[in-house]
Every structure is written in structure tokens, then in C-alpha cells.
mmCIF file of C-alpha atoms in Angstrom:
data_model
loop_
_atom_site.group_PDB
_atom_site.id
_atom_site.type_symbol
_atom_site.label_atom_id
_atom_site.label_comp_id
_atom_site.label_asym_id
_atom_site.label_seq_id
_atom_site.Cartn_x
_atom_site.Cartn_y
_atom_site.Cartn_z
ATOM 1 C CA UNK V 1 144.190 120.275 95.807
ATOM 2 C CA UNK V 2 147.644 119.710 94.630
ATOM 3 C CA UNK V 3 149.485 116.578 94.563
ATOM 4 C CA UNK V 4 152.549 118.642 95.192
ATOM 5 C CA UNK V 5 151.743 119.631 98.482
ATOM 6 C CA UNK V 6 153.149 117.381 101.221
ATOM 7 C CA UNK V 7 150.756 118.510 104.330
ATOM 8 C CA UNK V 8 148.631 116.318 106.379
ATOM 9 C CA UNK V 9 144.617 116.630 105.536
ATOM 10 C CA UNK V 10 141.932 116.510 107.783
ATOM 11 C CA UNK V 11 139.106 114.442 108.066
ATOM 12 C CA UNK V 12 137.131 116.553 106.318
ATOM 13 C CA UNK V 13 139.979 117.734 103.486
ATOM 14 C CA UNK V 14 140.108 114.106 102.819
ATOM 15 C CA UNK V 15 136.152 112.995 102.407
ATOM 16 C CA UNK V 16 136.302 116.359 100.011
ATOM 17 C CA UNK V 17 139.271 115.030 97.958
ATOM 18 C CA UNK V 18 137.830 110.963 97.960
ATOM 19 C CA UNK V 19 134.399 112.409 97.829
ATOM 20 C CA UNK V 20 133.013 110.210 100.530
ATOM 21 C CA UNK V 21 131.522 110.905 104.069
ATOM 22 C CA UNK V 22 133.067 111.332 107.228
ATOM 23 C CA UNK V 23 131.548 108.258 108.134
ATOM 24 C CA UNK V 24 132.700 106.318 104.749
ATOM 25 C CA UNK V 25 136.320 106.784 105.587
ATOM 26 C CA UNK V 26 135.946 106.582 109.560
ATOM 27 C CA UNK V 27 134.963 102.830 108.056
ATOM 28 C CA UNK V 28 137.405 102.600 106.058
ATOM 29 C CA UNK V 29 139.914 103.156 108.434
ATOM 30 C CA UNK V 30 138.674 100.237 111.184
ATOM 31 C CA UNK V 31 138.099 97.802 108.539
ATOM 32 C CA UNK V 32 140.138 98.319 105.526
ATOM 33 C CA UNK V 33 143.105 99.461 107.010
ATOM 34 C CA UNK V 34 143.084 102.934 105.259
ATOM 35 C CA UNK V 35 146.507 104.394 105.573
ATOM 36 C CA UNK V 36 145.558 107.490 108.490
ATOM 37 C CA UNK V 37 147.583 108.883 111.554
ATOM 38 C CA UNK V 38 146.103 109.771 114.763
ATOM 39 C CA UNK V 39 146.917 113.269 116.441
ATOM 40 C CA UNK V 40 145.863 113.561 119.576
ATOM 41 C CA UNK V 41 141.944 113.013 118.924
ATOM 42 C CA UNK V 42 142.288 114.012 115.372
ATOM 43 C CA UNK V 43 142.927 111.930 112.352
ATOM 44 C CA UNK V 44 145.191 112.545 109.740
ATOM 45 C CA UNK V 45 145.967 111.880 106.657
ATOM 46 C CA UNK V 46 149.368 112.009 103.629
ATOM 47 C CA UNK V 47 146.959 112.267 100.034
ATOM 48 C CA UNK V 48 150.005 110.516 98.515
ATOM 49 C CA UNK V 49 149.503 107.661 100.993
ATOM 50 C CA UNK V 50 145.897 107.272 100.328
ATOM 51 C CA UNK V 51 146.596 107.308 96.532
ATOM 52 C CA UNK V 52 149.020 104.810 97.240
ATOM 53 C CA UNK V 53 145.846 102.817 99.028
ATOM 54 C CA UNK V 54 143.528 103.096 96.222
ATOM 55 C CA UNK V 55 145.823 102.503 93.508
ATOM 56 C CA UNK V 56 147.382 98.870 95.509
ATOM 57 C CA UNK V 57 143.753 98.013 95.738
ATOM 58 C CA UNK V 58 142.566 99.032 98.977
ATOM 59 C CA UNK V 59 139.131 100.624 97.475
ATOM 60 C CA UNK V 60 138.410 97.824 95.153
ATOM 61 C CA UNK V 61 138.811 94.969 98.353
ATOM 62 C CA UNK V 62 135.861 96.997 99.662
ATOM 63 C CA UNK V 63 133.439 97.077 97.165
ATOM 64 C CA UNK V 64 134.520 93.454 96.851
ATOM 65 C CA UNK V 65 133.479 92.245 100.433
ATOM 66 C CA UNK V 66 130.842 94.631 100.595
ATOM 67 C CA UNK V 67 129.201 92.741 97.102
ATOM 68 C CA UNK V 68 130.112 89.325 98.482
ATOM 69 C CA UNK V 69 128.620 90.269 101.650
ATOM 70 C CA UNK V 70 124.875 91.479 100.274
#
């Protein structure tokens, strides 16, 4: 997939490009405030905006409750 391209992602384009499940980011979205737009009944998603995410921490505050949680 390339960065370039500026189009929203579905659900499904974006478990592909994170390599999660649908249910992973569905998770993600209701508790760590993954950055997603809802359609209608669809969500979707910017890849530049979930990079953005990842990269300001959002991934790493979940592993890190998840660990402090077990």
C-alpha cells in the first residue's frame, strides 16, 4: 500500500496494513482512542493518521496497560 495515497481504508484494508484483527482494532478504537471516522455504519480510516497514532505512542500505551493489567 502506498503512503502516497491519501484515500480512506476500510476496516479490513487497515487490519491488513497493521496486521491485526478486525476485532484488535475495533478495541483499539473504544479504548485507545485509535484515530478512525465513522461513515454511516462503516469505519474509516487516513493510514497517515494511524501512523501518526503509533508513532506518538498510541500502540505502545496498549501493550503497556495490557502488561500492567495481567
Amino acid at each position: 500500500m502506498a503512503h502516497s495515497e491519501n484515500r480512506w481504508l476500510s476496516i479490513g484494508e487497515i487490519c491488513t496494513y497493521l496486521g491485526v484483527s478486525n476485532d484488535t482494532v475495533y478495541k483499539w478504537i473504544d479504548k485507545y482512542k485509535m484515530p478512525a471516522h465513522r461513515m454511516g455504519r462503516l469505519w474509516k480510516f487516513k493510514a497517515d493518521e494511524v501512523d501518526m497514532w503509533i508513532k506518538e505512542g498510541g500502540a505502545f500505551e496498549i501493550y503497556k496497560n495490557e502488561k500492567t493489567n495481567e
